[in-house]
XYZ file of C-alpha atoms in Angstrom:
430
model
C -45.998 -27.963 -33.537
C -42.228 -27.727 -34.068
C -40.731 -25.669 -36.865
C -38.419 -27.307 -38.868
C -35.677 -24.630 -39.900
C -33.294 -24.048 -37.059
C -32.341 -21.825 -35.270
C -28.480 -20.920 -36.261
C -26.437 -19.849 -33.632
C -22.862 -18.303 -32.979
C -20.665 -19.452 -30.213
C -17.546 -16.997 -29.884
C -14.724 -18.734 -27.433
C -14.632 -22.665 -27.510
C -12.176 -23.098 -24.488
C -13.074 -25.182 -21.233
C -16.737 -23.804 -21.433
C -17.264 -23.048 -25.057
C -16.705 -26.353 -25.754
C -18.528 -27.905 -23.485
C -21.795 -25.977 -24.840
C -20.988 -27.298 -28.722
C -20.920 -30.974 -26.959
C -23.921 -30.264 -25.187
C -25.748 -28.891 -27.745
C -24.933 -31.514 -30.251
C -24.949 -34.499 -27.604
C -28.664 -32.961 -26.223
C -30.001 -31.812 -29.551
C -33.768 -33.418 -29.502
C -34.059 -32.690 -26.304
C -33.147 -28.807 -26.974
C -35.225 -29.112 -30.493
C -38.512 -30.065 -27.955
C -37.718 -27.801 -25.612
C -37.618 -24.805 -28.019
C -40.316 -26.052 -30.378
C -37.649 -25.694 -32.629
C -33.673 -27.393 -33.942
C -30.805 -25.521 -33.168
C -27.917 -25.249 -35.478
C -24.154 -24.437 -34.114
C -23.512 -21.916 -37.207
C -20.492 -20.892 -36.655
C -17.255 -20.771 -34.087
C -15.047 -17.692 -33.150
C -11.732 -19.122 -31.897
C -7.960 -17.624 -31.725
C -6.024 -21.214 -32.675
C -8.215 -22.185 -35.098
C -5.391 -25.882 -35.783
C -6.741 -27.220 -32.642
C -7.840 -30.407 -32.221
C -11.925 -30.096 -31.116
C -13.753 -33.263 -30.669
C -17.483 -32.819 -31.957
C -16.877 -29.238 -33.655
C -16.760 -29.528 -37.598
C -13.617 -28.007 -39.330
C -15.926 -25.949 -41.322
C -17.865 -24.165 -38.473
C -14.270 -22.712 -36.448
C -12.959 -19.098 -37.572
C -10.783 -16.497 -36.923
C -12.585 -13.923 -37.904
C -15.245 -13.942 -35.002
C -16.522 -9.904 -36.404
C -17.601 -11.393 -39.928
C -19.303 -14.017 -37.928
C -21.631 -11.767 -35.847
C -21.972 -9.828 -39.278
C -24.162 -12.708 -40.896
C -27.370 -11.967 -40.887
C -28.622 -14.668 -40.492
C -27.638 -15.648 -37.280
C -30.600 -15.836 -33.762
C -27.963 -16.325 -31.367
C -24.366 -15.872 -30.653
C -22.818 -17.005 -27.368
C -20.311 -14.639 -26.018
C -17.816 -16.768 -23.289
C -14.360 -15.450 -24.567
C -14.538 -13.177 -21.650
C -13.014 -9.857 -20.768
C -13.586 -6.188 -22.070
C -12.495 -6.053 -26.031
C -13.041 -7.313 -28.595
C -16.624 -8.938 -26.722
C -18.062 -5.617 -25.995
C -17.375 -4.802 -29.822
C -18.836 -8.502 -31.281
C -21.492 -8.170 -28.421
C -22.511 -4.697 -29.787
C -21.968 -5.692 -33.764
C -24.612 -8.845 -33.474
C -27.417 -7.390 -31.662
C -27.180 -4.631 -35.075
C -26.790 -6.998 -36.717
C -30.272 -9.272 -36.040
C -29.080 -11.778 -33.220
C -29.507 -11.731 -28.945
C -26.882 -12.414 -27.350
C -25.882 -15.510 -24.265
C -22.838 -13.970 -22.267
C -21.403 -15.496 -19.144
C -18.999 -11.989 -19.243
C -18.673 -10.931 -15.898
C -16.370 -8.839 -15.993
C -17.540 -6.682 -19.201
C -21.231 -6.666 -17.496
C -20.380 -5.359 -14.775
C -18.837 -1.713 -16.257
C -20.307 -1.924 -19.235
C -24.001 -3.441 -18.356
C -25.812 -0.826 -18.366
C -24.648 0.895 -22.378
C -25.150 -3.270 -24.112
C -28.979 -3.271 -22.149
C -28.895 -0.230 -23.627
C -28.022 -1.282 -27.748
C -29.839 -4.585 -26.368
C -33.449 -2.654 -26.370
C -32.892 -0.227 -29.099
C -32.664 -2.913 -31.204
C -35.106 -5.256 -29.490
C -33.148 -8.266 -28.840
C -32.420 -10.061 -25.740
C -29.484 -10.017 -23.224
C -29.291 -12.632 -21.112
C -26.054 -14.063 -18.359
C -27.386 -16.430 -16.200
C -23.711 -18.419 -16.559
C -21.774 -14.459 -15.658
C -22.156 -14.320 -12.164
C -22.418 -17.770 -10.090
C -21.973 -21.313 -12.571
C -25.065 -22.996 -12.519
C -26.519 -21.991 -9.710
C -29.766 -20.028 -11.075
C -29.827 -16.564 -9.156
C -30.274 -13.739 -11.724
C -33.362 -15.067 -13.256
C -34.855 -15.454 -9.853
C -33.809 -11.743 -8.406
C -34.661 -10.559 -12.067
C -38.169 -12.056 -12.472
C -38.984 -14.780 -9.764
C -38.808 -12.161 -7.063
C -39.695 -9.120 -9.532
C -42.546 -8.507 -7.038
C -41.175 -8.894 -3.960
C -38.390 -6.285 -2.440
C -34.965 -7.769 -1.826
C -33.205 -5.843 0.815
C -29.765 -7.883 1.001
C -27.959 -10.457 -1.173
C -24.482 -11.818 1.110
C -22.844 -15.130 -0.943
C -19.709 -16.770 -1.638
C -19.280 -15.898 -5.497
C -15.322 -17.565 -6.558
C -14.977 -20.994 -5.789
C -11.292 -20.540 -5.653
C -10.685 -18.043 -2.774
C -13.622 -21.012 -0.816
C -11.223 -23.651 -1.341
C -8.258 -21.540 0.144
C -10.492 -20.710 3.622
C -11.816 -24.211 3.890
C -8.747 -25.498 3.478
C -6.944 -23.405 6.254
C -9.913 -23.346 8.500
C -9.806 -27.064 8.449
C -6.444 -28.075 7.922
C -4.585 -25.466 9.960
C -2.984 -24.852 6.453
C -1.570 -20.980 6.103
C -2.353 -18.616 2.594
C 0.204 -19.910 0.389
C 0.228 -23.584 1.047
C -3.490 -23.249 0.668
C -2.863 -20.808 -2.467
C -0.698 -23.663 -3.197
C -2.758 -26.681 -3.123
C -6.259 -24.979 -5.284
C -3.681 -24.526 -8.378
C -2.450 -27.832 -7.960
C -6.076 -29.217 -8.327
C -6.836 -26.670 -11.276
C -8.855 -24.967 -8.699
C -7.229 -21.381 -9.217
C -5.071 -19.802 -12.699
C -1.358 -19.343 -12.609
C -1.736 -16.420 -11.267
C -4.967 -16.085 -8.786
C -5.050 -12.283 -8.959
C -8.197 -12.087 -9.935
C -9.935 -14.143 -7.053
C -7.960 -13.955 -3.971
C -7.852 -10.266 -4.791
C -11.610 -9.837 -5.244
C -11.852 -8.436 -8.645
C -13.888 -11.778 -9.342
C -16.132 -11.465 -7.043
C -16.428 -7.407 -6.948
C -17.878 -7.563 -10.882
C -20.568 -10.428 -9.498
C -21.434 -8.627 -7.163
C -21.963 -5.326 -8.705
C -24.666 -7.344 -11.094
C -25.901 -8.927 -8.185
C -26.800 -5.435 -6.384
C -27.617 -3.841 -9.656
C -30.635 -6.578 -10.532
C -31.391 -7.199 -6.678
C -32.412 -3.445 -6.279
C -33.338 -1.689 -9.628
C -30.145 0.541 -9.944
C -27.339 0.833 -12.052
C -24.406 -0.801 -9.885
C -20.630 -0.207 -12.055
C -17.241 -2.270 -10.742
C -15.790 1.271 -9.739
C -18.789 1.130 -6.983
C -18.126 -1.832 -5.085
C -15.540 -1.854 -1.901
C -12.910 -4.354 -2.395
C -10.261 -6.639 -0.139
C -8.603 -8.950 -1.210
C -7.493 -12.340 1.838
C -3.773 -12.239 1.282
C -3.647 -11.350 4.244
C -6.008 -13.897 6.382
C -3.853 -16.191 8.762
C -4.349 -19.699 11.013
C -4.114 -16.609 14.257
C -7.369 -15.292 12.950
C -9.244 -18.630 11.992
C -8.026 -19.399 15.619
C -9.881 -16.528 16.806
C -12.798 -16.793 14.599
C -12.848 -19.839 16.452
C -13.521 -18.523 19.834
C -16.220 -16.074 18.728
C -17.936 -19.222 17.220
C -16.959 -18.525 13.829
C -15.201 -19.269 10.747
C -13.812 -16.432 7.992
C -15.612 -16.612 4.175
C -14.683 -14.413 1.629
C -18.192 -12.385 0.639
C -19.862 -10.545 -1.404
C -22.169 -8.432 0.387
C -24.733 -5.994 -1.389
C -27.411 -3.734 0.719
C -30.374 -1.787 1.012
C -29.805 1.190 3.795
C -32.395 0.741 6.760
C -33.634 3.388 5.061
C -33.889 2.618 2.017
C -32.426 5.520 0.874
C -29.031 4.231 -0.897
C -27.574 0.780 -1.795
C -23.899 -0.076 -0.854
C -21.629 -3.329 -3.150
C -18.686 -4.965 -1.138
C -16.604 -8.081 -1.207
C -14.515 -8.283 1.689
C -12.884 -11.616 3.822
C -15.676 -11.577 7.343
C -15.987 -13.493 9.666
C -19.491 -15.645 10.034
C -21.012 -17.338 12.355
C -21.253 -21.295 12.331
C -24.845 -20.728 12.641
C -25.148 -19.551 9.400
C -25.757 -21.483 6.368
C -23.021 -19.932 4.330
C -20.794 -20.840 7.169
C -21.099 -24.674 6.025
C -20.094 -23.639 1.802
C -17.438 -26.055 1.716
C -14.744 -26.756 -1.167
C -14.745 -24.378 -4.165
C -18.899 -24.141 -4.182
C -20.803 -20.967 -4.334
C -23.949 -20.258 -2.788
C -25.340 -16.720 -2.274
C -28.241 -15.758 0.497
C -30.980 -13.099 -0.497
C -33.040 -11.683 2.118
C -36.431 -9.881 1.004
C -39.649 -8.142 2.434
C -42.537 -11.315 1.199
C -40.205 -14.695 0.780
C -37.729 -13.596 3.675
C -34.512 -15.776 3.237
C -33.911 -17.898 0.964
C -30.119 -19.831 -0.037
C -28.482 -20.513 -3.757
C -26.212 -22.978 -3.747
C -24.151 -25.611 -5.985
C -20.926 -25.322 -7.976
C -20.436 -22.332 -9.339
C -17.478 -22.690 -11.990
C -16.031 -25.099 -14.288
C -17.089 -25.920 -18.425
C -19.858 -28.327 -17.286
C -21.941 -26.573 -14.944
C -20.956 -23.127 -16.405
C -22.032 -24.832 -19.617
C -25.439 -25.321 -17.655
C -26.461 -21.988 -17.217
C -24.892 -20.960 -21.090
C -28.323 -23.514 -22.306
C -30.576 -22.363 -19.988
C -30.121 -19.082 -21.474
C -30.415 -19.970 -25.218
C -33.474 -22.329 -24.189
C -34.794 -19.425 -22.889
C -33.975 -17.246 -25.572
C -34.780 -19.189 -28.694
C -37.960 -19.306 -27.790
C -38.253 -15.312 -26.664
C -36.977 -15.716 -30.949
C -39.681 -17.669 -32.096
C -42.685 -15.793 -30.135
C -41.585 -12.642 -31.165
C -40.733 -11.569 -28.138
C -38.073 -10.496 -25.884
C -37.776 -10.819 -22.208
C -36.978 -8.844 -19.580
C -34.398 -5.731 -20.272
C -32.707 -3.517 -17.043
C -34.392 -2.672 -14.580
C -32.767 0.482 -12.879
C -35.597 2.663 -12.732
C -34.954 3.319 -8.795
C -31.639 4.333 -9.527
C -30.276 4.811 -5.911
C -27.173 6.410 -4.238
C -24.563 3.950 -3.939
C -22.914 4.749 -0.446
C -18.865 4.137 -0.515
C -18.099 2.468 2.107
C -17.661 5.012 4.773
C -20.993 4.549 5.610
C -21.348 0.874 5.802
C -22.192 0.124 9.482
C -21.124 -3.600 10.568
C -19.339 -5.342 14.080
C -15.731 -5.426 13.853
C -13.317 -7.917 15.378
C -9.477 -6.387 16.418
C -6.681 -7.903 17.025
C -4.210 -5.426 18.768
C -0.598 -5.986 20.143
C -0.295 -4.017 23.044
C 2.449 -3.306 26.331
C 1.457 -5.868 29.035
C 0.688 -3.033 31.935
C -1.366 -1.573 34.314
C -3.904 0.749 32.686
C -3.546 -0.232 28.836
C -7.457 -1.511 28.404
C -8.443 1.643 29.957
C -6.993 3.767 27.511
C -7.808 1.680 24.675
C -12.074 1.827 25.586
C -11.559 5.436 25.412
C -9.719 5.789 22.435
C -13.054 3.766 21.088
C -15.822 5.528 23.174
C -14.418 8.926 22.169
C -15.018 7.729 18.534
C -18.215 6.499 18.932
C -17.795 2.697 19.013
C -19.329 0.417 21.132
C -17.806 -2.338 22.166
C -19.109 -5.498 22.739
C -16.321 -7.902 24.387
C -13.338 -7.848 25.485
C -9.829 -10.698 26.228
C -6.619 -9.974 26.539
C -3.768 -11.930 26.822
C -0.237 -11.025 28.795
C 3.568 -12.402 29.177
C 6.845 -11.238 29.226
C 6.009 -7.875 29.017
C 3.712 -8.457 25.281
C 0.220 -9.159 25.088
C -2.674 -9.246 22.712
C -6.268 -7.510 23.175
C -9.284 -8.572 21.058
C -12.189 -6.101 20.866
C -15.142 -7.158 19.361
C -16.700 -3.782 18.698
C -21.347 -3.437 18.557
C -22.153 -2.122 15.063
C -19.933 0.836 13.690
C -19.491 2.935 10.581
C -16.488 1.896 8.905
C -15.421 5.631 8.968
C -15.436 5.390 12.792
C -13.505 2.678 13.547
C -10.838 3.862 10.448
C -10.426 6.653 12.801
C -11.228 5.061 15.649
C -7.364 2.909 14.915
C -5.693 5.222 13.588
C -5.740 6.154 17.623
C -4.816 3.635 18.906
C -2.066 3.096 16.776
C -0.626 6.551 17.839
C -0.919 4.775 21.641
C 2.635 4.240 23.595
C 1.087 1.472 24.784
C -0.534 -0.104 21.341
C 2.581 -1.527 19.353
C 0.491 -2.797 16.756
C -3.232 -3.659 15.188
C -2.796 -7.314 14.153
C -5.391 -7.185 12.425
C -8.945 -5.981 11.444
C -11.961 -8.310 9.948
C -15.513 -8.019 9.564
C -18.221 -9.530 11.239
C -20.825 -10.522 9.390
C -23.966 -12.580 9.131
C -25.744 -11.851 12.693
């Protein structure tokens, strides 16, 4: 039997995502009520610019006083889609303290202060759900937190930023340079006017912190995630990747150490074999590859951004939180019992592709090979091309630690036969 008194929802933010949330709540009101067991009512919308026309939202619901809205006491669920650290953090905490559960899409805040927010939610016996914070419409948080709760996840490898994937895909498929591909992404609306958060990996790093924390039952903060941007990726790098049967993606990689005693989380460009499922992810799409003991390899794929896809994830959380509200229960909270240490990047072991500019004369290869051997880095393949006294030398290693590779490169730079290090890229997905 359906309860007739509605559950009241406060919406913080009414931009691209927030306006879609409000629209779906209105147009699908009957279906949502049937799925939840009670109607849901949009009780207030906090915005910065109250004079803007917002289709489908009554003017009487709009307010600039977000604090007063979350303090009302009759709000059952607060949906936070304003982003950033403050005032979002204070508003979410205030919502918990005044009796509301929270649905958020705020990856930056969750990556930085997720543990503290979970603690306040638990103290007040309220829910904190955030499916939309990582990969838009793709169901990922709940499968990791609930469906795989009985399994041991060993690795999460994914493309979690649509802007960067669009740019790299365009460079790969058309031969465009980085700036040309970025300009096209901006013109099409995939990249912001200031694309720094995307192309420098900050967005993906926040998502990696969230994924690692859930997958490994360990608190992983944004500061724990190693991050490299993709502005230095060139057409020459893609040419080298193609020669190896690879392409290049900006990857978020969360791994459990082989001995199970630590975890790592990192974001950086990497070559990935064309045979790997992630290599075929095109355009602005996202995909995440999960490897675990019992279920083996799983892949989650779909649109990772945009108003409607992200709103879909927000509404899915809203239904779950409202159901919990009606039953007087709460869903899964933070699971950090494992408390594994997060290893620094220097201890990460992977393969490397190194391109060197060298003198085209006898003995160069022997010198370079000696340096690799002295630093304990085993060489898999070498390719050398030369003309008019100059040459390029491409070395692909077996698996080596980041620290040992760094030492190797520093030693290579000191050789008088090495003119420069053209590029260094990790090789993943094998």
